[in-house]
Amino acid sequence: MAGEMRTRLATRIRNCREQLNLTQKTLADLAGFPVHQIISQIETGERNVKAWELARLAKALHVSVADLISEPEMAPGPAVLWRKPPTDVKALREAVFTERCRRYAHVERLCGKQMPKEIPCARSLDLKQCSFGQVAELAAEVTRHLGLGDRPAPALVTALEERWGVKVWYFSMEDEASAACACGEFGPAILMNASEAPWRRNFSFAHELFHLLTWEASNSAEIQENPMVAERVEKLANAFASNLLLPADLTIAAFDRHVRENRVSYADLIAIAREFDVSTEALLWRLAGLGRVTAATVDKLRADPDFRRLDRTSRHGEWWNPPPIPERFVLLAFLAYSRGRLSKAKLAEYMDVSLPDLAATLMAYGLDEAADYDVTVPTAA
Amino acid sequence: MTSPCRLLLDACSIFELHRRGAWDLLVRARRIVVPSIVARDEAFWTERESKTLIIDLPSMIAAGTIDEIDVDLSIMEKVVAQFDHVFREGLHDGEIEALAHLSVTEDAIDYCTADTGAIHAAVMLAVGDRLVSLESVLRAAGLQRSLGIEFCDEHMRRHREIGAQKLITREGFRK
């Protein structure tokens, strides 16, 4: 291997490792190397890297072999905006997220899907000045544009994926983080914590959507570096989510139907939250904003163990876990493979399984490797 | 007697040979070579007659039963540089390593792959004459097995043609 290549690899591997906050030992472990001195030798340009070693390093660093060996140097990854960032593994989560988004964009291109790089209703709002009324208007426009109907939450994610090409990934992050979004060369993308309750995820999706719609402003240094403004932007994003998932007229109508002698039961409040597929907390704050309950009532209910228990137990059956890999991505990757545009080994890599496990994994998504999906039927003349 | 022409196999062909119970026989008939990325990075096992078979390529290499290729990364870089991003990303690293080896070796070697992208790429890199289908490899070794369609002569013929079209139209090449 030429000295130039050794130097290039030394620099790039060290840079990638440092970006992920990995020690040489951790990287060696992730790559399955017996001793961490191998990494040290590679990073000082003392060692000729073998092809299989490089493939393992690329996998551990969440980049491609081509990224590491090719000219020109790989571009830095896009910014990722977190609602509540993980403390220890932020860089690693971002690397995995953006790697998957690049793969998603790749299979879209292989299947001839040209998705918009920007979200159609994107706005260059001045987030320091913009009013809550403007945010409500934006939410109404998104509802119309995406055709979300009377109960927007259940339709939101599919509409974002199918209509606007938003790449949605779910990672199990327990309590370490909630959600994040990014807008790179792969287009808009949302990372969701799979460990959250489905109805909370809906709110988080809508919240992240606001950041994507106002990406230029949300991602600006002026906002990110000013905690006061950043907090205001978070409030705007929450207001947007609330307006989007709980449209004022529909929420009031649903609420008023349940009011008897100026009172509403716990069970009815929970039923309305279920109907709109949002958390009871999101519903209560929305009702307070719409003047249907007072803020004191919201606080009282949130602190009431009976209400919380009833809420928790009555929604137990609604819990569902998202698939580890988005169905749309799987379908596109499989289509690309079946049309000979994606290698089978690459499909397995994209599906995060070994080659022998591929057929069973595809079957879990309802895809049969042996079936001929290209059979056609004539259409009516 | 072992043929003097080595046989470079992709991961899918290795599985198929094990699944069809033809691996040991072929190892006796041909000198088998595998990309190092495939040998060292894949979890290999297959099911045959309701039994799980572990395919331990590193041990076979250590025992000298098969060989692995060792390609200089600057050769891989040259191969990668020929293709546009979308086409290149459709290929597995093991396939790029195999193609890099084919592009520099002067030894007699056949390349047996079932992967359409790899077949197209081999033709586009002007090493398409090294391509062989698994069906023809087994036939030449006197082994008859029922194989998946991607391992058959017709699949190879069709995708060689597509590769040749890409070579002419420059589709998949870096502009």
Coordinates of C-alpha atoms in Angstrom, one line a residue:
Chain A
M1 CA 0.0 0.0 0.0
A2 CA 1.4 3.4 -1.0
G3 CA 2.5 5.8 1.7
E4 CA -0.1 8.3 0.5
M5 CA -2.9 5.8 1.1
R6 CA -1.5 4.9 4.5
T7 CA -1.4 8.5 5.5
R8 CA -5.0 9.2 4.2
L9 CA -6.3 6.2 6.1
A10 CA -4.5 7.1 9.3
T11 CA -6.0 10.6 9.3
R12 CA -9.5 9.6 8.3
I13 CA -9.8 6.7 10.8
R14 CA -8.5 8.8 13.6
N15 CA -10.9 11.7 12.7
C16 CA -13.9 9.4 12.5
R17 CA -12.9 7.7 15.8
E18 CA -12.5 11.0 17.6
Q19 CA -15.8 12.3 16.2
L20 CA -17.5 9.3 17.7
N21 CA -15.6 9.8 21.0
L22 CA -14.3 6.3 20.8
T23 CA -11.0 5.2 22.4
Q24 CA -8.6 3.1 20.4
K25 CA -9.5 0.2 22.5
T26 CA -13.2 0.5 22.0
L27 CA -12.7 0.8 18.3
A28 CA -10.5 -2.3 18.3
D29 CA -13.2 -4.2 20.2
L30 CA -16.0 -3.0 17.9
A31 CA -13.9 -4.1 14.9
G32 CA -13.1 -7.5 16.5
F33 CA -9.4 -6.9 16.6
P34 CA -7.5 -8.9 19.3
V35 CA -5.3 -6.0 20.4
H36 CA -5.9 -2.2 20.4
Q37 CA -2.3 -1.5 19.3
I38 CA -3.6 -2.3 15.7
I39 CA -5.6 0.9 15.8
S40 CA -2.6 2.9 17.1
Q41 CA -0.4 1.5 14.4
I42 CA -3.0 2.3 11.7
E43 CA -3.5 5.9 13.0
T44 CA 0.3 6.5 13.0
G45 CA 0.6 5.2 9.5
E46 CA 2.9 2.4 10.6
R47 CA 0.6 -0.5 9.5
N48 CA -0.6 -1.6 6.1
V49 CA -4.3 -1.9 6.5
K50 CA -5.8 -5.1 4.9
A51 CA -9.1 -4.9 3.0
W52 CA -10.9 -7.0 5.6
E53 CA -9.6 -4.9 8.4
L54 CA -10.7 -1.7 6.6
A55 CA -14.2 -3.2 6.1
R56 CA -14.5 -4.0 9.8
L57 CA -13.3 -0.5 10.7
A58 CA -15.7 1.2 8.3
K59 CA -18.6 -0.8 9.8
A60 CA -17.6 0.2 13.3
L61 CA -17.2 3.8 12.4
H62 CA -20.5 3.9 10.4
V63 CA -18.9 5.0 7.2
S64 CA -18.3 3.1 3.9
V65 CA -15.0 1.7 2.8
A66 CA -15.2 4.0 -0.2
D67 CA -15.5 7.0 2.2
L68 CA -12.3 6.0 3.8
I69 CA -10.2 5.3 0.8
S70 CA -11.5 7.7 -1.9
E71 CA -10.5 11.2 -2.9
P72 CA -12.0 13.7 -2.2
E73 CA -12.3 13.6 1.5
M74 CA -15.7 12.7 2.9
A75 CA -17.9 15.7 3.7
P76 CA -18.8 16.2 7.4
G77 CA -22.1 14.8 8.4
P78 CA -25.2 17.1 8.7
A79 CA -26.2 18.8 11.9
V80 CA -28.6 16.8 14.1
L81 CA -31.1 18.7 16.3
W82 CA -32.0 16.8 19.5
R83 CA -35.0 17.5 21.7
K84 CA -33.2 16.0 24.6
P85 CA -29.7 14.7 23.5
P86 CA -28.2 11.6 25.0
T87 CA -25.2 12.4 27.2
D88 CA -22.7 9.7 26.4
V89 CA -23.5 8.3 23.0
K90 CA -24.8 11.4 21.1
A91 CA -22.1 11.2 18.4
L92 CA -22.5 7.5 18.0
R93 CA -26.3 7.8 17.7
E94 CA -25.9 10.6 15.2
A95 CA -23.5 8.5 13.1
V96 CA -25.8 5.6 13.0
F97 CA -28.8 7.8 12.2
T98 CA -27.1 9.6 9.3
E99 CA -25.6 6.4 7.9
R100 CA -29.1 4.9 7.8
C101 CA -30.5 8.0 6.2
R102 CA -27.9 7.9 3.5
R103 CA -28.8 4.2 2.9
Y104 CA -32.4 5.2 2.7
A105 CA -31.7 7.9 0.1
H106 CA -29.6 5.4 -1.8
V107 CA -32.4 2.8 -2.1
E108 CA -34.8 5.6 -3.1
R109 CA -32.5 6.6 -5.9
L110 CA -32.0 3.0 -7.0
C111 CA -35.8 2.7 -7.2
G112 CA -36.1 6.0 -9.1
K113 CA -37.9 7.8 -6.3
Q114 CA -36.9 11.4 -6.4
M115 CA -38.0 12.7 -3.0
P116 CA -37.8 16.5 -2.2
K117 CA -34.6 17.6 -0.5
E118 CA -36.7 20.1 1.5
I119 CA -40.1 19.8 3.0
P120 CA -42.7 21.3 0.7
C121 CA -44.2 23.7 3.3
A122 CA -40.8 24.8 4.6
R123 CA -40.8 28.4 6.0
S124 CA -38.1 30.9 6.7
L125 CA -39.8 32.2 9.8
D126 CA -38.0 34.5 12.2
L127 CA -38.3 32.3 15.2
K128 CA -37.4 35.1 17.6
Q129 CA -40.4 37.2 16.4
C130 CA -42.8 34.7 15.0
S131 CA -46.2 34.5 16.8
F132 CA -48.1 31.5 18.0
G133 CA -50.8 32.4 15.5
Q134 CA -48.4 32.0 12.7
V135 CA -47.4 28.6 14.0
A136 CA -51.1 27.6 14.1
E137 CA -51.5 28.7 10.5
L138 CA -48.5 26.7 9.5
A139 CA -50.0 23.6 11.3
A140 CA -53.3 24.1 9.4
E141 CA -51.4 24.4 6.1
V142 CA -49.5 21.1 6.8
T143 CA -52.8 19.4 7.7
R144 CA -54.3 20.4 4.3
H145 CA -51.2 19.7 2.3
L146 CA -50.8 16.2 3.8
G147 CA -54.5 15.5 3.8
L148 CA -54.3 14.4 7.5
G149 CA -58.1 14.6 8.0
D150 CA -60.0 14.9 11.3
R151 CA -57.7 12.8 13.4
P152 CA -54.2 13.8 12.2
A153 CA -51.9 11.7 14.5
P154 CA -52.6 8.2 13.1
A155 CA -52.0 9.4 9.5
L156 CA -49.0 11.7 10.2
V157 CA -46.0 9.4 10.0
T158 CA -47.1 7.5 6.9
A159 CA -47.9 10.8 5.2
L160 CA -44.5 12.2 6.0
E161 CA -42.7 9.2 4.7
E162 CA -44.8 8.6 1.6
R163 CA -45.7 12.2 0.6
W164 CA -42.7 14.2 1.7
G165 CA -40.0 11.5 1.8
V166 CA -39.1 12.1 5.4
K167 CA -36.8 9.3 6.5
V168 CA -38.1 8.0 9.8
W169 CA -35.9 5.7 12.0
Y170 CA -36.7 4.3 15.4
F171 CA -34.0 3.6 17.9
S172 CA -34.6 2.1 21.3
M173 CA -33.1 4.8 23.6
E174 CA -35.0 4.2 26.8
D175 CA -34.7 7.4 28.8
E176 CA -31.5 8.7 27.3
A177 CA -33.1 10.8 24.6
S178 CA -36.5 11.5 23.0
A179 CA -36.2 12.5 19.4
A180 CA -34.0 14.3 16.8
C181 CA -34.1 15.5 13.3
A182 CA -31.7 16.3 10.5
C183 CA -31.8 17.6 7.0
G184 CA -28.8 16.5 5.0
E185 CA -28.1 15.6 1.4
F186 CA -30.4 12.7 2.0
G187 CA -33.3 15.1 2.7
P188 CA -35.4 15.5 5.9
A189 CA -35.2 12.8 8.5
I190 CA -36.5 12.1 12.0
L191 CA -35.1 9.9 14.6
M192 CA -37.6 8.6 17.2
N193 CA -37.2 6.9 20.5
A194 CA -38.9 3.6 20.1
S195 CA -39.1 3.2 23.8
E196 CA -41.6 6.1 24.2
A197 CA -45.3 5.5 24.3
P198 CA -46.9 5.6 20.8
W199 CA -49.1 8.6 21.6
R200 CA -46.0 10.5 22.9
R201 CA -44.1 9.6 19.8
N202 CA -46.9 11.2 17.7
F203 CA -46.4 14.5 19.5
S204 CA -42.6 14.2 19.2
F205 CA -43.0 13.6 15.4
A206 CA -45.1 16.7 15.1
H207 CA -42.6 18.6 17.2
E208 CA -39.6 17.5 15.1
L209 CA -41.6 18.3 12.0
F210 CA -41.7 22.0 13.1
H211 CA -37.9 22.0 13.2
L212 CA -37.7 20.5 9.7
L213 CA -40.2 23.0 8.4
T214 CA -38.1 25.9 9.8
W215 CA -34.8 24.0 9.4
E216 CA -32.7 27.0 8.3
A217 CA -33.8 29.0 11.4
S218 CA -34.0 26.1 13.8
N219 CA -30.5 25.0 12.9
S220 CA -28.9 28.5 13.0
A221 CA -26.1 29.2 15.4
E222 CA -28.0 32.3 16.5
I223 CA -30.7 30.0 18.0
Q224 CA -28.7 27.0 19.0
E225 CA -26.2 29.1 21.0
N226 CA -28.8 31.2 22.8
P227 CA -30.6 29.2 25.4
M228 CA -33.4 31.7 25.8
V229 CA -34.2 31.7 22.1
A230 CA -33.8 28.0 21.9
E231 CA -36.3 27.6 24.7
R232 CA -38.8 29.8 22.8
V233 CA -38.3 27.7 19.7
E234 CA -39.0 24.6 21.6
K235 CA -42.3 26.2 22.8
L236 CA -43.2 27.1 19.3
A237 CA -42.5 23.5 18.2
N238 CA -44.8 22.3 21.0
A239 CA -47.5 24.7 20.0
F240 CA -47.1 23.6 16.4
A241 CA -47.5 19.9 17.4
S242 CA -50.5 20.7 19.6
N243 CA -52.2 22.6 16.7
L244 CA -51.4 19.9 14.2
L245 CA -52.5 16.9 16.2
L246 CA -55.4 18.6 18.0
P247 CA -57.0 21.0 15.6
A248 CA -58.9 23.7 17.6
D249 CA -62.5 23.2 16.2
L250 CA -62.3 19.4 16.3
T251 CA -60.8 19.2 19.8
I252 CA -63.5 21.6 21.1
A253 CA -66.3 19.7 19.5
A254 CA -65.0 16.4 20.9
F255 CA -64.6 17.9 24.3
D256 CA -68.0 19.6 24.4
R257 CA -69.7 16.4 23.5
H258 CA -68.6 14.9 26.8
V259 CA -69.3 17.9 29.1
R260 CA -72.3 17.4 31.5
E261 CA -73.2 20.2 33.9
N262 CA -69.8 21.9 33.4
R263 CA -67.9 18.7 34.3
V264 CA -66.1 16.1 32.4
S265 CA -65.1 12.7 33.6
Y266 CA -61.6 11.3 33.8
A267 CA -62.7 8.4 31.5
D268 CA -63.9 10.9 28.9
L269 CA -60.7 12.9 28.9
I270 CA -58.7 9.7 28.4
A271 CA -61.2 8.6 25.7
I272 CA -60.7 11.9 23.8
A273 CA -56.9 11.6 24.1
R274 CA -57.2 8.1 22.7
E275 CA -59.4 9.3 19.9
F276 CA -56.8 11.8 18.8
D277 CA -53.9 9.4 19.6
V278 CA -52.1 11.9 21.8
S279 CA -51.1 11.7 25.5
T280 CA -53.7 12.9 28.0
E281 CA -51.1 15.5 29.0
A282 CA -50.9 17.0 25.5
L283 CA -54.7 17.0 25.4
L284 CA -55.1 18.7 28.7
W285 CA -52.6 21.5 27.8
R286 CA -54.4 21.9 24.5
L287 CA -57.7 22.2 26.3
A288 CA -56.2 24.8 28.6
G289 CA -54.9 26.7 25.6
L290 CA -58.4 26.6 24.1
G291 CA -60.0 27.9 27.3
R292 CA -61.9 24.6 28.1
V293 CA -60.1 23.8 31.3
T294 CA -57.9 25.9 33.6
A295 CA -54.1 25.5 34.0
A296 CA -54.8 24.7 37.7
T297 CA -57.0 21.8 36.6
V298 CA -54.3 20.5 34.3
D299 CA -51.8 20.7 37.2
K300 CA -54.2 19.0 39.5
L301 CA -54.9 16.1 37.1
R302 CA -51.2 15.6 36.4
A303 CA -50.6 15.2 40.1
D304 CA -53.6 13.0 40.7
P305 CA -52.4 9.4 41.1
D306 CA -56.0 8.1 40.4
F307 CA -56.1 9.9 37.1
R308 CA -52.6 8.8 36.2
R309 CA -53.3 5.1 37.0
L310 CA -56.6 5.2 35.1
D311 CA -54.8 6.7 32.1
R312 CA -51.9 4.2 32.2
T313 CA -54.1 1.1 32.6
S314 CA -56.7 2.1 30.0
R315 CA -54.1 2.7 27.3
H316 CA -52.1 -0.5 27.9
G317 CA -53.6 -2.3 24.9
E318 CA -52.8 0.6 22.6
W319 CA -49.0 0.1 23.0
W320 CA -47.2 -1.0 19.9
N321 CA -43.5 -1.3 19.0
P322 CA -42.4 0.0 15.7
P323 CA -40.4 -2.3 13.4
P324 CA -36.6 -2.1 13.9
I325 CA -36.3 -1.0 10.2
P326 CA -38.9 1.2 8.6
E327 CA -41.2 -0.8 6.3
R328 CA -40.9 1.7 3.5
F329 CA -37.1 1.4 3.6
V330 CA -37.3 -2.4 3.6
L331 CA -39.7 -2.4 0.6
L332 CA -37.5 -0.1 -1.4
A333 CA -34.3 -2.0 -0.6
F334 CA -36.0 -5.2 -1.5
L335 CA -37.3 -3.7 -4.8
A336 CA -33.8 -2.4 -5.6
Y337 CA -32.4 -5.9 -4.9
S338 CA -35.0 -7.7 -7.0
R339 CA -34.3 -5.4 -9.9
G340 CA -30.6 -6.2 -9.7
R341 CA -29.5 -2.8 -8.4
L342 CA -28.5 -3.7 -4.9
S343 CA -26.3 -6.7 -4.2
K344 CA -27.8 -9.4 -1.9
A345 CA -24.9 -9.0 0.5
K346 CA -25.5 -5.3 0.5
L347 CA -29.2 -5.8 1.1
A348 CA -28.3 -7.9 4.2
E349 CA -26.0 -5.2 5.3
Y350 CA -28.8 -2.6 4.9
M351 CA -31.2 -4.8 6.8
D352 CA -28.6 -5.2 9.6
V353 CA -28.6 -9.0 9.4
S354 CA -26.1 -11.6 8.3
L355 CA -26.6 -13.1 4.8
P356 CA -27.9 -16.4 6.2
D357 CA -30.6 -14.6 8.2
L358 CA -31.7 -12.4 5.3
A359 CA -34.5 -14.6 3.9
A360 CA -36.2 -15.0 7.3
T361 CA -35.9 -11.3 8.1
L362 CA -37.5 -10.4 4.7
M363 CA -40.3 -12.9 5.5
A364 CA -41.0 -11.0 8.7
Y365 CA -41.8 -8.0 6.5
G366 CA -43.9 -10.1 4.2
L367 CA -41.3 -10.3 1.4
D368 CA -40.4 -13.6 -0.2
E369 CA -37.0 -13.7 -1.9
A370 CA -38.1 -16.6 -4.1
A371 CA -41.3 -14.9 -5.4
D372 CA -41.4 -13.1 -8.7
Y373 CA -42.7 -9.6 -8.0
D374 CA -42.2 -8.4 -11.6
V375 CA -45.1 -10.4 -13.0
T376 CA -47.5 -8.0 -14.7
V377 CA -51.2 -8.0 -15.7
P378 CA -52.8 -6.0 -18.5
T379 CA -54.7 -2.9 -17.6
A380 CA -58.1 -2.0 -19.0
A381 CA -57.8 -0.3 -22.4
Chain B
M1 CA -7.0 -33.6 -10.6
T2 CA -7.4 -30.0 -9.6
S3 CA -7.9 -27.5 -12.4
P4 CA -5.0 -25.0 -12.7
C5 CA -7.6 -22.2 -13.1
R6 CA -8.5 -20.8 -9.6
L7 CA -12.2 -20.1 -8.8
L8 CA -13.1 -16.9 -7.0
L9 CA -16.5 -17.3 -5.2
D10 CA -18.9 -14.7 -3.8
A11 CA -20.7 -15.2 -0.5
C12 CA -24.0 -16.4 -2.1
S13 CA -22.2 -19.0 -4.2
I14 CA -20.4 -20.3 -1.1
F15 CA -23.8 -20.7 0.7
E16 CA -25.4 -22.4 -2.3
L17 CA -22.6 -24.9 -2.6
H18 CA -22.9 -25.8 1.0
R19 CA -26.7 -25.9 0.9
R20 CA -26.6 -28.3 -2.1
G21 CA -23.9 -30.5 -0.6
A22 CA -21.4 -29.7 -3.4
W23 CA -18.8 -27.7 -1.5
D24 CA -16.4 -30.5 -0.5
L25 CA -16.5 -32.0 -4.0
L26 CA -15.8 -28.7 -5.6
V27 CA -12.9 -28.0 -3.3
R28 CA -11.3 -31.2 -4.5
A29 CA -11.9 -30.2 -8.2
R30 CA -10.9 -26.5 -8.1
R31 CA -8.6 -24.3 -6.2
I32 CA -11.1 -22.0 -4.4
V33 CA -10.4 -18.4 -3.6
V34 CA -12.6 -16.1 -1.5
P35 CA -12.4 -12.3 -0.9
S36 CA -10.8 -11.6 2.5
I37 CA -13.8 -9.3 3.4
V38 CA -16.2 -12.2 2.8
A39 CA -14.0 -14.7 4.7
R40 CA -13.4 -12.5 7.7
D41 CA -16.6 -10.5 8.0
E42 CA -19.5 -12.8 7.4
A43 CA -21.3 -15.0 9.8
F44 CA -21.5 -18.2 7.8
W45 CA -23.9 -21.0 8.4
T46 CA -26.6 -22.7 6.3
E47 CA -29.3 -25.2 6.7
R48 CA -29.1 -28.6 5.0
E49 CA -31.4 -31.6 5.7
S50 CA -32.7 -29.8 8.8
K51 CA -29.2 -29.4 10.2
T52 CA -27.3 -26.2 10.7
L53 CA -23.9 -26.2 9.1
I54 CA -21.3 -23.8 10.3
I55 CA -19.2 -22.6 7.4
D56 CA -15.8 -21.7 8.9
L57 CA -13.9 -20.0 6.1
P58 CA -11.0 -18.7 8.3
S59 CA -10.3 -22.3 9.5
M60 CA -10.3 -23.5 5.9
I61 CA -7.9 -20.8 4.9
A62 CA -5.6 -21.5 7.9
A63 CA -5.6 -25.2 6.9
G64 CA -4.8 -24.4 3.3
T65 CA -8.0 -25.9 2.0
I66 CA -8.9 -22.7 0.3
D67 CA -7.2 -19.3 -0.3
E68 CA -8.2 -15.7 0.4
I69 CA -7.3 -12.9 -1.8
D70 CA -5.2 -10.0 -0.4
V71 CA -5.9 -6.8 -2.4
D72 CA -3.9 -3.6 -2.0
L73 CA -6.3 -0.8 -1.0
S74 CA -5.0 1.5 -3.7
I75 CA -6.3 -1.1 -6.2
M76 CA -9.7 -1.0 -4.5
E77 CA -9.6 2.8 -4.6
K78 CA -9.1 2.6 -8.4
V79 CA -12.0 0.3 -8.8
V80 CA -14.2 2.5 -6.6
A81 CA -13.2 5.6 -8.5
Q82 CA -14.5 4.2 -11.8
F83 CA -18.2 4.1 -10.6
D84 CA -20.7 6.7 -9.7
H85 CA -21.9 6.9 -6.1
V86 CA -25.2 5.2 -6.6
F87 CA -23.9 2.2 -8.6
R88 CA -20.9 1.8 -6.3
E89 CA -23.0 1.9 -3.1
G90 CA -25.1 -1.0 -4.5
L91 CA -22.0 -3.3 -4.4
H92 CA -20.9 -5.1 -1.3
D93 CA -17.3 -4.4 -0.1
G94 CA -16.5 -8.1 -0.7
E95 CA -17.5 -7.7 -4.3
I96 CA -15.4 -4.6 -4.8
E97 CA -12.4 -6.5 -3.4
A98 CA -13.1 -9.4 -5.8
L99 CA -13.3 -7.0 -8.7
A100 CA -10.1 -5.2 -7.7
H101 CA -8.3 -8.6 -7.6
L102 CA -9.6 -9.5 -11.1
S103 CA -8.6 -6.1 -12.4
V104 CA -4.9 -6.7 -11.6
T105 CA -4.3 -10.4 -11.5
E106 CA -2.8 -12.1 -14.6
D107 CA -3.3 -15.6 -13.1
A108 CA -5.9 -17.9 -14.6
I109 CA -9.0 -17.3 -12.5
D110 CA -12.8 -17.7 -12.9
Y111 CA -15.1 -15.4 -11.0
C112 CA -18.3 -17.0 -9.9
T113 CA -20.9 -14.6 -8.6
A114 CA -24.7 -14.6 -8.6
D115 CA -25.0 -11.0 -7.9
T116 CA -26.3 -8.9 -10.7
G117 CA -24.4 -5.7 -9.7
A118 CA -21.1 -7.6 -9.5
I119 CA -21.7 -9.2 -13.0
H120 CA -22.5 -5.8 -14.5
A121 CA -19.4 -4.3 -12.8
A122 CA -17.1 -7.0 -14.0
V123 CA -18.2 -6.4 -17.6
M124 CA -17.9 -2.7 -17.1
L125 CA -14.3 -3.2 -15.8
A126 CA -13.5 -5.3 -18.9
V127 CA -13.0 -8.5 -16.8
G128 CA -16.3 -10.0 -17.9
D129 CA -14.5 -12.8 -19.6
R130 CA -13.6 -14.2 -16.2
L131 CA -17.3 -14.6 -15.2
V132 CA -18.8 -18.0 -14.9
S133 CA -22.1 -19.2 -13.5
L134 CA -22.2 -21.7 -10.7
E135 CA -24.2 -24.0 -12.9
S136 CA -21.4 -24.1 -15.5
V137 CA -18.7 -24.6 -12.8
L138 CA -20.6 -27.6 -11.4
R139 CA -21.2 -29.0 -14.8
A140 CA -17.5 -28.8 -15.7
A141 CA -16.7 -30.6 -12.4
G142 CA -19.2 -33.3 -13.2
L143 CA -21.5 -32.3 -10.5
Q144 CA -25.2 -32.0 -11.1
R145 CA -27.3 -30.0 -8.7
S146 CA -30.6 -28.2 -8.8
L147 CA -29.7 -24.5 -8.2
G148 CA -31.5 -21.2 -7.6
I149 CA -32.1 -19.3 -10.8
E150 CA -29.5 -16.6 -10.0
F151 CA -26.8 -19.4 -10.2
C152 CA -27.8 -20.5 -13.7
D153 CA -26.3 -19.8 -17.1
E154 CA -29.3 -17.9 -18.3
H155 CA -29.0 -15.4 -15.4
M156 CA -25.3 -14.9 -16.1
R157 CA -25.9 -14.4 -19.9
R158 CA -28.7 -11.9 -19.3
H159 CA -26.7 -9.8 -16.9
R160 CA -23.5 -9.9 -18.9
E161 CA -25.6 -8.3 -21.7
I162 CA -26.9 -5.6 -19.3
G163 CA -23.3 -5.0 -18.2
A164 CA -22.2 -4.6 -21.8
Q165 CA -25.0 -2.1 -22.4
K166 CA -23.9 -0.1 -19.4
L167 CA -20.3 -0.2 -20.7
I168 CA -21.6 1.4 -23.9
T169 CA -24.0 3.9 -22.4
R170 CA -21.6 4.6 -19.5
E171 CA -24.5 4.2 -17.1
G172 CA -23.1 3.6 -13.6
F173 CA -19.7 5.1 -14.4
R174 CA -18.4 8.2 -12.7
K175 CA -19.0 11.1 -15.0

